[in-house]
Coordinates of C-alpha atoms (C1' of nucleotides) in Angstrom, one line a residue:
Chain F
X38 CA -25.0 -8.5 13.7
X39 CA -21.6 -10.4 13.6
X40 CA -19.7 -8.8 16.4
X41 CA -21.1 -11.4 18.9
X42 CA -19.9 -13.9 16.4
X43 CA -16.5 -12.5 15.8
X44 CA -15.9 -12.3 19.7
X45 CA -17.0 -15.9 20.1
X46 CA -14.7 -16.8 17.7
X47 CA -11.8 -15.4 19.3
X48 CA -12.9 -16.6 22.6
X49 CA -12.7 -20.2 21.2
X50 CA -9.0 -19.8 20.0
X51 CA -7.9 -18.1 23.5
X52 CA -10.4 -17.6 26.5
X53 CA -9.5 -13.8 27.0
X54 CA -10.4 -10.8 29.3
X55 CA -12.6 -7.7 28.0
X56 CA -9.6 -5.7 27.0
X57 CA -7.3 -8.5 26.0
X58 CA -9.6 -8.8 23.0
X59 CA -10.3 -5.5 22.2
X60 CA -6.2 -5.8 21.9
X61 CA -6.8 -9.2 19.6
X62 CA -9.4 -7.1 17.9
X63 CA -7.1 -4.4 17.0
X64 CA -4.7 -7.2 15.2
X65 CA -5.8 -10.6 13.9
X66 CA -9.6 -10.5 14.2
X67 CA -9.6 -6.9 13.4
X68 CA -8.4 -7.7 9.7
X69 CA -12.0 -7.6 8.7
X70 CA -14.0 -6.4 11.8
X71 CA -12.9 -3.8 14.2
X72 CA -14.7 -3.2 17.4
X73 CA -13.8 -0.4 20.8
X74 CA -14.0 -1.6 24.1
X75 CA -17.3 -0.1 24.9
X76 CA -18.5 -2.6 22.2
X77 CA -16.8 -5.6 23.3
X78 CA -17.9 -5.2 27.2
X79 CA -21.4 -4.9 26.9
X80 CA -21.5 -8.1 23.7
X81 CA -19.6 -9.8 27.1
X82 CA -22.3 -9.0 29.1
X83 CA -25.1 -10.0 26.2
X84 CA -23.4 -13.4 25.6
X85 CA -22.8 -14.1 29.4
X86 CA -26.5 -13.3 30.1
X87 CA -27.5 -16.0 26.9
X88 CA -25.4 -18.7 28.3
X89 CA -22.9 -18.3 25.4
X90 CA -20.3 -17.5 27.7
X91 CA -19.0 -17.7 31.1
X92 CA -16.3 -16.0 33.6
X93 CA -14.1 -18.2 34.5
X94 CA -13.6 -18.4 38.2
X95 CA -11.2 -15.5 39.9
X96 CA -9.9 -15.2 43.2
X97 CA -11.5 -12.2 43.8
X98 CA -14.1 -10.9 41.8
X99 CA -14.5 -6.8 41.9
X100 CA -14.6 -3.5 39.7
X101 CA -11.4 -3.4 38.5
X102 CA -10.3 -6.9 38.4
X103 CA -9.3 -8.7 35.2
X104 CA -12.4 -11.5 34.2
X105 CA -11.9 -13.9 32.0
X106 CA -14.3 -15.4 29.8
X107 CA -14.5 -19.0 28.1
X108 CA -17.2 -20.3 25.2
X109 CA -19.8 -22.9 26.4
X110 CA -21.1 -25.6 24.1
X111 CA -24.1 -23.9 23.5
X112 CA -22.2 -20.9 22.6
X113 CA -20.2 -23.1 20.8
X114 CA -23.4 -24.4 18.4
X115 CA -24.3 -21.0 18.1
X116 CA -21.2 -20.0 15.9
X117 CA -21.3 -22.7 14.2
X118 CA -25.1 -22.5 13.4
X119 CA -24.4 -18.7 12.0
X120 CA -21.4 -20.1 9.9
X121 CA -23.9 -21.2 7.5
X122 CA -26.3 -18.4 7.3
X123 CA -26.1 -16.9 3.9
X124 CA -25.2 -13.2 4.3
X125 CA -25.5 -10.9 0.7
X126 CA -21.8 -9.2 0.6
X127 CA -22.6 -5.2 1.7
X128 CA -21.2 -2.3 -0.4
X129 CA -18.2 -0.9 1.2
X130 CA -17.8 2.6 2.2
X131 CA -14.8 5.1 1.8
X132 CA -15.5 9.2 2.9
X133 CA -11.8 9.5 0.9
X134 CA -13.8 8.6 -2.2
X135 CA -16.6 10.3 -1.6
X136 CA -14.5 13.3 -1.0
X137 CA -12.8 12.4 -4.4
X138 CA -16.1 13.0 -6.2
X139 CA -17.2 16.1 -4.3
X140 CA -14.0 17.8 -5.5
X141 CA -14.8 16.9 -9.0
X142 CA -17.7 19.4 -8.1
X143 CA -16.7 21.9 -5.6
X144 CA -12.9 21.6 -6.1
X145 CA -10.2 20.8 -3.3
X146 CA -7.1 21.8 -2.2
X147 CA -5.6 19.7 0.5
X148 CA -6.8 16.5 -1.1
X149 CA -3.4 15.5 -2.5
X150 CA -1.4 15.8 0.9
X151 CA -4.7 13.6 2.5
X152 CA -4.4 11.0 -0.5
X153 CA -0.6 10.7 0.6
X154 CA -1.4 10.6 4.3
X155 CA -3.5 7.5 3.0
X156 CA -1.5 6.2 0.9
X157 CA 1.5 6.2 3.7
X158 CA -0.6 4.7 6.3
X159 CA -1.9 1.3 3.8
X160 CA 1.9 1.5 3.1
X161 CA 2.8 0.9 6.6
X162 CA 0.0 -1.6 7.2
X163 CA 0.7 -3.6 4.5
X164 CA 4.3 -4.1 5.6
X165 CA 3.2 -4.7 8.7
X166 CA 0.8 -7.5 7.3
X167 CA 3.4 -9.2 5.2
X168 CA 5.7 -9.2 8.3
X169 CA 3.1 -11.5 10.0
X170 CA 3.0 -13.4 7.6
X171 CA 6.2 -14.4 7.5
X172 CA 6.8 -14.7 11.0
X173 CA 3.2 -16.6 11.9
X174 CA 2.5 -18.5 8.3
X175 CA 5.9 -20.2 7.2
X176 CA 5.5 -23.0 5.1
X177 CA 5.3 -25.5 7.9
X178 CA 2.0 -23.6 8.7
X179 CA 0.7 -24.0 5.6
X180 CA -0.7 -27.4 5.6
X181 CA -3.5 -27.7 8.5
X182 CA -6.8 -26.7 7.1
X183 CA -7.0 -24.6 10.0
X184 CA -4.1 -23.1 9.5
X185 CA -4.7 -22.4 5.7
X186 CA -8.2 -20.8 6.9
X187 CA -6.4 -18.4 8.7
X188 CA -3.7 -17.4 5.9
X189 CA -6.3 -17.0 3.5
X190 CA -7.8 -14.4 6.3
X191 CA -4.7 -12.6 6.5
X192 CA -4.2 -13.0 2.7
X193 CA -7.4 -11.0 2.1
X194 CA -6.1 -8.2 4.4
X195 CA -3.0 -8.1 2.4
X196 CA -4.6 -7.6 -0.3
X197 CA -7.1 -5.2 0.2
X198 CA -4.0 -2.9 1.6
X199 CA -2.6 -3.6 -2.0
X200 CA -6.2 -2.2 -3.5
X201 CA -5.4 0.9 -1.6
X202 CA -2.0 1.2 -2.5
X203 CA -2.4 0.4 -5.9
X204 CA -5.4 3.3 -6.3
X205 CA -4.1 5.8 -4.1
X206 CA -1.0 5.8 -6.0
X207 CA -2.7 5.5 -9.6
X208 CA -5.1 8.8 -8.2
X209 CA -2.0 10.7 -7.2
X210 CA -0.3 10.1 -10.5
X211 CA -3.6 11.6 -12.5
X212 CA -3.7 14.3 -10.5
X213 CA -0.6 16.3 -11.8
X214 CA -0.8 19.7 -10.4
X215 CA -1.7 20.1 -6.7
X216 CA -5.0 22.1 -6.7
X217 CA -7.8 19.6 -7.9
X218 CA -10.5 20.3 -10.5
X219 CA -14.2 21.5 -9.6
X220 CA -16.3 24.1 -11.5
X221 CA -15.6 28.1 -9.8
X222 CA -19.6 29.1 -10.2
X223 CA -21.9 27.0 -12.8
X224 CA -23.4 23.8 -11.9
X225 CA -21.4 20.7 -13.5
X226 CA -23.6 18.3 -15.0
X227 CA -22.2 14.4 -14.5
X228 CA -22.7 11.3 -16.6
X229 CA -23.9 8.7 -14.6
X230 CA -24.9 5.2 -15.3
Chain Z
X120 CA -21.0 11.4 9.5
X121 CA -20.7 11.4 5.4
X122 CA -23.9 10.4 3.9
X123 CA -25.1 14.4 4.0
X124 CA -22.1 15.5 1.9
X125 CA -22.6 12.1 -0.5
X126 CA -26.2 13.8 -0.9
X127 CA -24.9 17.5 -1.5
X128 CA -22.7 16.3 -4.4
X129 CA -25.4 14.6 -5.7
X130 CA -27.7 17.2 -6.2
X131 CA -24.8 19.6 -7.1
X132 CA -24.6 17.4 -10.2
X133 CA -28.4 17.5 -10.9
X134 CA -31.1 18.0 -8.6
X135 CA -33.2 15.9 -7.5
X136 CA -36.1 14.2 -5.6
X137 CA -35.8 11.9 -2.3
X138 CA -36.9 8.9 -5.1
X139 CA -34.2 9.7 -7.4
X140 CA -31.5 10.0 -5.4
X141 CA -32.1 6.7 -3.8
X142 CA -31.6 5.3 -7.5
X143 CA -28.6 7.2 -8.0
X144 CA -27.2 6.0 -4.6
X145 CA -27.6 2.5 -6.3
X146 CA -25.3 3.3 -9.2
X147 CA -22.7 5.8 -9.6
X148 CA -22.7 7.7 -6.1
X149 CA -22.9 4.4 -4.4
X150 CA -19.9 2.7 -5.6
X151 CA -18.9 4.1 -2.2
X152 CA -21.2 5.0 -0.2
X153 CA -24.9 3.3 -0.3
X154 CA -28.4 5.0 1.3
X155 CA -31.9 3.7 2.1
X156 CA -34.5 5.9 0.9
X157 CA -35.6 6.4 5.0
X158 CA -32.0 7.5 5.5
X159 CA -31.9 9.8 2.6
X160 CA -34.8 11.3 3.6
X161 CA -33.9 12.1 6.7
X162 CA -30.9 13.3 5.9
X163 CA -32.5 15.5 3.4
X164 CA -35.0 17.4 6.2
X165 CA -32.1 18.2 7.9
X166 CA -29.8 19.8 4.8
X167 CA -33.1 21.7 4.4
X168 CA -33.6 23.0 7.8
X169 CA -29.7 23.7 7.9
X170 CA -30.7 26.6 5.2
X171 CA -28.0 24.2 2.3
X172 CA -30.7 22.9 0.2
X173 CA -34.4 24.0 -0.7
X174 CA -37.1 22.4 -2.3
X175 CA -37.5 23.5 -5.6
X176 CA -41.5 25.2 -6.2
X177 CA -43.7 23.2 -6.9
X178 CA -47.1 23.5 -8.9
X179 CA -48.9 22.0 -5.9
X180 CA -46.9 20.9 -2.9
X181 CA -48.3 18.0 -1.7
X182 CA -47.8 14.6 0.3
X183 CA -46.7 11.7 -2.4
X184 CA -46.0 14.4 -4.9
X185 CA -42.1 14.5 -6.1
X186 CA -40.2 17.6 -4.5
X187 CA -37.1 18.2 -5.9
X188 CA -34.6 19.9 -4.1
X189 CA -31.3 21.9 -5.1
X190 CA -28.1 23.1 -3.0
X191 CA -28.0 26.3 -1.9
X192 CA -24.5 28.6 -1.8
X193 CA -24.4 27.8 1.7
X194 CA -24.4 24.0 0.9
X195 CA -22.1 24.5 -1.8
X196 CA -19.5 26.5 0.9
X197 CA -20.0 23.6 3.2
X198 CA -19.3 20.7 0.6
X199 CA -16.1 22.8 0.3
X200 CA -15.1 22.7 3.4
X201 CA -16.0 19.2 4.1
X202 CA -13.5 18.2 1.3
X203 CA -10.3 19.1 2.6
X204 CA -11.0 18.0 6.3
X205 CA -8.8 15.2 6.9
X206 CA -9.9 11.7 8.0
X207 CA -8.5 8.6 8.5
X208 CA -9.1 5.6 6.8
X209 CA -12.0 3.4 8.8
X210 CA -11.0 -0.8 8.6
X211 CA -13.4 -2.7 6.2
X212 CA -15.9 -5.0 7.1
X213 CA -16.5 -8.4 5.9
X214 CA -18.7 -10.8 7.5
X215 CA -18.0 -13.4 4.9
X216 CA -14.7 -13.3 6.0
X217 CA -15.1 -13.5 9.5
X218 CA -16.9 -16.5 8.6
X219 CA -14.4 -18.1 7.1
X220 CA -11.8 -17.7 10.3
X221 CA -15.0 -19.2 12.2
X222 CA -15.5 -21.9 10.1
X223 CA -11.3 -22.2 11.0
X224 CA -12.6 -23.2 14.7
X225 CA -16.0 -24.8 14.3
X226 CA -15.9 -26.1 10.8
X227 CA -19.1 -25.3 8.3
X228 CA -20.7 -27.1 5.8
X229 CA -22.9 -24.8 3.7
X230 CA -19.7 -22.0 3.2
X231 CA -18.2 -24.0 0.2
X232 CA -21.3 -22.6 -1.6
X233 CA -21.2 -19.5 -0.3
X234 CA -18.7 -18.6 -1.3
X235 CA -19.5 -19.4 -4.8
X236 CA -22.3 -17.3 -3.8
X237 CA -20.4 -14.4 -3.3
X238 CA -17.8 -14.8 -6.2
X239 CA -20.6 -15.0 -8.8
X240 CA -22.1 -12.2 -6.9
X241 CA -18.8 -10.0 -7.3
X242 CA -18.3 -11.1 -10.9
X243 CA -21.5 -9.6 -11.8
X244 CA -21.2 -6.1 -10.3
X245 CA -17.3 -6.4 -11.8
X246 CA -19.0 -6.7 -15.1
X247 CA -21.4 -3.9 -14.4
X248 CA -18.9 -1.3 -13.9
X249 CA -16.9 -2.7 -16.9
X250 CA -19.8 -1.6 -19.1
X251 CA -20.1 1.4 -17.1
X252 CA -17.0 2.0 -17.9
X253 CA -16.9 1.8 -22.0
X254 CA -20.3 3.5 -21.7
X255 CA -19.9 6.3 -20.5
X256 CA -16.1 6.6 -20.2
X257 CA -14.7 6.4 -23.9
X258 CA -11.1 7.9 -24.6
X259 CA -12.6 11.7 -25.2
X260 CA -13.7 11.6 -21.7
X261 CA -10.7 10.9 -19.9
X262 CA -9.8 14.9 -20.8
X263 CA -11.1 17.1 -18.4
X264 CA -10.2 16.8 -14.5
X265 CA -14.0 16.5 -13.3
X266 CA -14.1 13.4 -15.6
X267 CA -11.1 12.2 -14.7
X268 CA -11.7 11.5 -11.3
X269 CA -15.2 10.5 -12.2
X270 CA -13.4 8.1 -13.7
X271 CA -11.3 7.3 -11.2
X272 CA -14.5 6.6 -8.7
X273 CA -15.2 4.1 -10.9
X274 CA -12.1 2.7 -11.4
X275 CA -11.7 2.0 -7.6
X276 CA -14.8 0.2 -7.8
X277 CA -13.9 -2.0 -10.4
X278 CA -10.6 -3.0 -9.0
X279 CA -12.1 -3.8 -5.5
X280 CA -14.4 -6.5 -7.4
X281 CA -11.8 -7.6 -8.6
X282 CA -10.1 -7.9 -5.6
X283 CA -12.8 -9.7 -4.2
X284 CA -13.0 -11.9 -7.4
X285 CA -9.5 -12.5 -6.9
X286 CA -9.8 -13.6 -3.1
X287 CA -12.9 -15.9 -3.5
X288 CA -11.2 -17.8 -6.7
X289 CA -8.4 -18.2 -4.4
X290 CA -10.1 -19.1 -1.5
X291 CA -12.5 -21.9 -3.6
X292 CA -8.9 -23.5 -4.6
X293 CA -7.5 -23.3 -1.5
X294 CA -10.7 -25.8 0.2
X295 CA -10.1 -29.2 -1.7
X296 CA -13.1 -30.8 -0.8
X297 CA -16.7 -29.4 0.5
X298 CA -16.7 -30.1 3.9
X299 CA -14.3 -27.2 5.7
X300 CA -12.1 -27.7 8.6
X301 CA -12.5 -27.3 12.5
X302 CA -11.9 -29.1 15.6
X303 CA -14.9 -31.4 16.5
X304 CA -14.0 -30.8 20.4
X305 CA -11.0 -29.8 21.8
X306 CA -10.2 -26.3 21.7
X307 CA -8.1 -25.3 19.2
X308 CA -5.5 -22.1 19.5
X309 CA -4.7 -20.2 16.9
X310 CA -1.9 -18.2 16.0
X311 CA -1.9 -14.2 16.3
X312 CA 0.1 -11.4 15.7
Chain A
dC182 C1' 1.4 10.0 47.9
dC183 C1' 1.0 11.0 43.3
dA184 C1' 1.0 10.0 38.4
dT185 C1' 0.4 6.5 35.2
dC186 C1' -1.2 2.5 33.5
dC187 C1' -4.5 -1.4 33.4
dA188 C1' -9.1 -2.9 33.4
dT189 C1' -14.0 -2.5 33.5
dG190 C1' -17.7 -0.1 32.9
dT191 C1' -21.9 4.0 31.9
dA192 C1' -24.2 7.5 29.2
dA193 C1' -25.5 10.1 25.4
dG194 C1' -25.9 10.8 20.8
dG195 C1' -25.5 9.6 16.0
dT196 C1' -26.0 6.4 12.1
dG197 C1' -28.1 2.6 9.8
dT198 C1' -31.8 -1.0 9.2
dT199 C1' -36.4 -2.9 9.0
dA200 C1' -41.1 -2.6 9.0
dC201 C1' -44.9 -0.1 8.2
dA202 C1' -48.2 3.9 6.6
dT203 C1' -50.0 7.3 3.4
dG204 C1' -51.3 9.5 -0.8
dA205 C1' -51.1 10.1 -6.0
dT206 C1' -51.0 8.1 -10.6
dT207 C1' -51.6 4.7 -14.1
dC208 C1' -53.6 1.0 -16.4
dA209 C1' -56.7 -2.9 -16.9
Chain X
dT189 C1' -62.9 -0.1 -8.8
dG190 C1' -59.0 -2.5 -8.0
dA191 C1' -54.1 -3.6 -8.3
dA192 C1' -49.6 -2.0 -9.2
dT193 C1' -46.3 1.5 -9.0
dC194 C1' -44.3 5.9 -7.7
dA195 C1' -43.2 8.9 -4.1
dT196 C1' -42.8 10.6 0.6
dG197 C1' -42.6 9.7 4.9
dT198 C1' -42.8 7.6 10.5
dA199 C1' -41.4 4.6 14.2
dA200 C1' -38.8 1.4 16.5
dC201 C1' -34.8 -0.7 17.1
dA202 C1' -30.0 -2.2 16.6
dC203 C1' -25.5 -0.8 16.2
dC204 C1' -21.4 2.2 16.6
dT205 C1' -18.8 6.3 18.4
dT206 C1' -17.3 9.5 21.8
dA207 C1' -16.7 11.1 26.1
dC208 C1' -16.4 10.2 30.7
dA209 C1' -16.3 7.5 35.4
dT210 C1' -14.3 4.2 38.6
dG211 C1' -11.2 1.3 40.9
dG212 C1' -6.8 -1.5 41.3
dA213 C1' -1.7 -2.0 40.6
dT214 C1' 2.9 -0.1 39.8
dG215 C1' 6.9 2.8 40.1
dG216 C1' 9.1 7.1 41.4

DNA sequence: CCATCCATGTAAGGTGTTACATGATTCA
DNA sequence: TGAATCATGTAACACCTTACATGGATGG
C-alpha cells in the first residue's frame, strides 16, 4: 500500500534508475520501508503505466540499459494527496520474540548465541546510523523544515536500533545460564491478559 | 513464515478454538505477532493435516460449533526445532513515518493531527501493558524462567510504546506551526547516506 | 574470450487483507 | 420470529520473497 508512495518520494528528491533506488532503499528510505528489486521494477512499471512517472529520454533504449525515471505533476498530487490519509499505526512483528515465548514452552538452546548475533548486528547499525548523522545533519542542517523532517526520520531509526539494544541486552542479562527454561513433558499453563 | 509456530505456542499454553486464539492474538501473543481469524484458520487446517495438532472430540462435530484443538508430540518436536533456527532481524515498517519524509518533499496539511493521532493512539496501548504488567506480573512472578521471559515479552512491548511515544512528542515539538514544510515547485534534493 | 559486475526483468509460491457466506445460540 | 452474537469458514486479491533469466559493459 505505501511502497508506490515511498518510491515516488524518493524519485522527487533524485530522479533515479530501477536499481539506483533499490540501493537508496537499502539506506535512507529504507529506515522505515525496505523493498528488493523485483518490488521496485514492477511499482516502476505500475506508476509509469498511471502517468505517475516517466523515463526520461536515453540514447538508446534496450534490455539492459540503465532508464531513468522522473515524477510528473500528477504523480506529484498523488503523494501529496496520500500524505493526508489517515493510516491506524500496525502492530509490529519480531519471529526473535516470538521465539522468546516459544522457549518459555518448549525450551531452547541456541537462543542466547541468536540474541547476541542480534544484539551485534543493531549494534552495528546503530553506529552506522549515528555516523550519518553526523556527517549529513550538522547543525547547519538543522534549520530548513525540510531538513528537520528528514532528521527526525533518521532520529526515529536511531532510536528504534536503541529499543533493540536496550532489550536485547536487558534479555541476555536475565537469562544467566545458557540453556533457557521450557517445561521437559507437562503442559505449562500461562497467565495472559 | 512464523505465524504457525505463534499458533503452536499458543495452544501449547492452553488449547484452544480458531475464535479464541484470534482473541488471544489481540493480547498477549500479539504484542508481536498479530492474526486475522481467516489467517488463523488457515493456518490451523494445515498444522492439522501436518499430523502437529488435532481437534479435540467433540460431542457433535459440526459447522459453527467450537472445535478446539491441541498440539500433538509432533508439533511439540517441531516448535523445538523452530526455536533455535537462526534468523535475521527483518527492518520495521512505518508508514507514518514514511509520511513524514513525504510531507519533507510535498508538504501536508492534515499530518500535524495525525500525528497526535497516533501519539494518543500509542499512549493508550503503553498504558494497557502497564496494567498488564502490575496484573499479572507482581514481584512473586518474576521467579521462575517461563515467567520471566513472559515477562520480558511484555516488557519489549511496553518499551516500543514508549519508543513511539517518545518519537511522536518529539516530532509534535519539532513542527512549530500546523502547516508542514515542502517545496511548492521546484524539486527539492535531499541528502542521503 | 571469459568471468564478473551492472542492470532490468519473469515466474512461482507464500503470506496477509478484505469482503462475504453459513450455521448455531441466545434473548427479546 | 427476528436480531444480535458466536463460531467457522471461502474466495479473491494485493503484497512480498525467492529463484532464476537475459543482456550489456568492463577488466584480465
Amino acid at each position: 500500500m505505501s511502497l508506490p508512495y515511498a518510491i515516488l518520494t524518493a524519485l522527487l528528491e533524485k530522479p533515479s534508475s530501477g536499481l539506483e533506488l533499490t540501493r537508496r532503499f537499502d539506506r535512507s528510505i529504507g529506515y522505515f520501508w525496505s523493498a528488493t528489486h523485483q518490488q521496485i521494477y514492477r511499482e516502476l512499471g505500475k506508476l509509469e503505466q498511471a502517468g505517475y512517472i516517466r523515463a526520461l529520454p536515453a540514447p538508446v533504449p534496450a534490455r539492459g540499459q540503465k532508464k531513468e525515471y522522473e515524477v510528473l505533476p500528477a504523480g506529484r498530487a498523488e503523494l501529496a494527496a496520500w500524505v493526508d490519509v489517515p493510516e491506524d499505526p500496525k502492530p509490529m512483528r519480531s519471529a526473535l520474540i516470538l521465539r522468546m515465548r516459544a522457549a518459555a514452552v518448549v525450551g531452547g538452546h541456541g537462543l542466547r548465541e541468536e540474541l547476541e548475533r542480534h544484539l551485534a548486528l543493531h549494534q552495528r547499525q546503530l553506529a552506522e546510523y549515528l555516523d550519518i548523522e553526523v556527517r549529513d545533519f550538522p547543525p547547519a542542517r538543522r534549520t530548513s523544515e525540510p531538513d528537520r523532517l528528514r532528521h527526525l526520520v533518521l532520529r526515529g531509526g536511531i532510536d528504534l536500533e536503541r529499543f533493540w539494544v536496550h532489550w536485547l541486552t536487558d534479555a541476555l542479562s536475565e537469562l544467566g545460564g545458557d540453556r533457557i527454561g521450557g517445561t521437559p513433558q507437562p503442559t505449562d499453563v500461562g497467565h495472559e491478559a
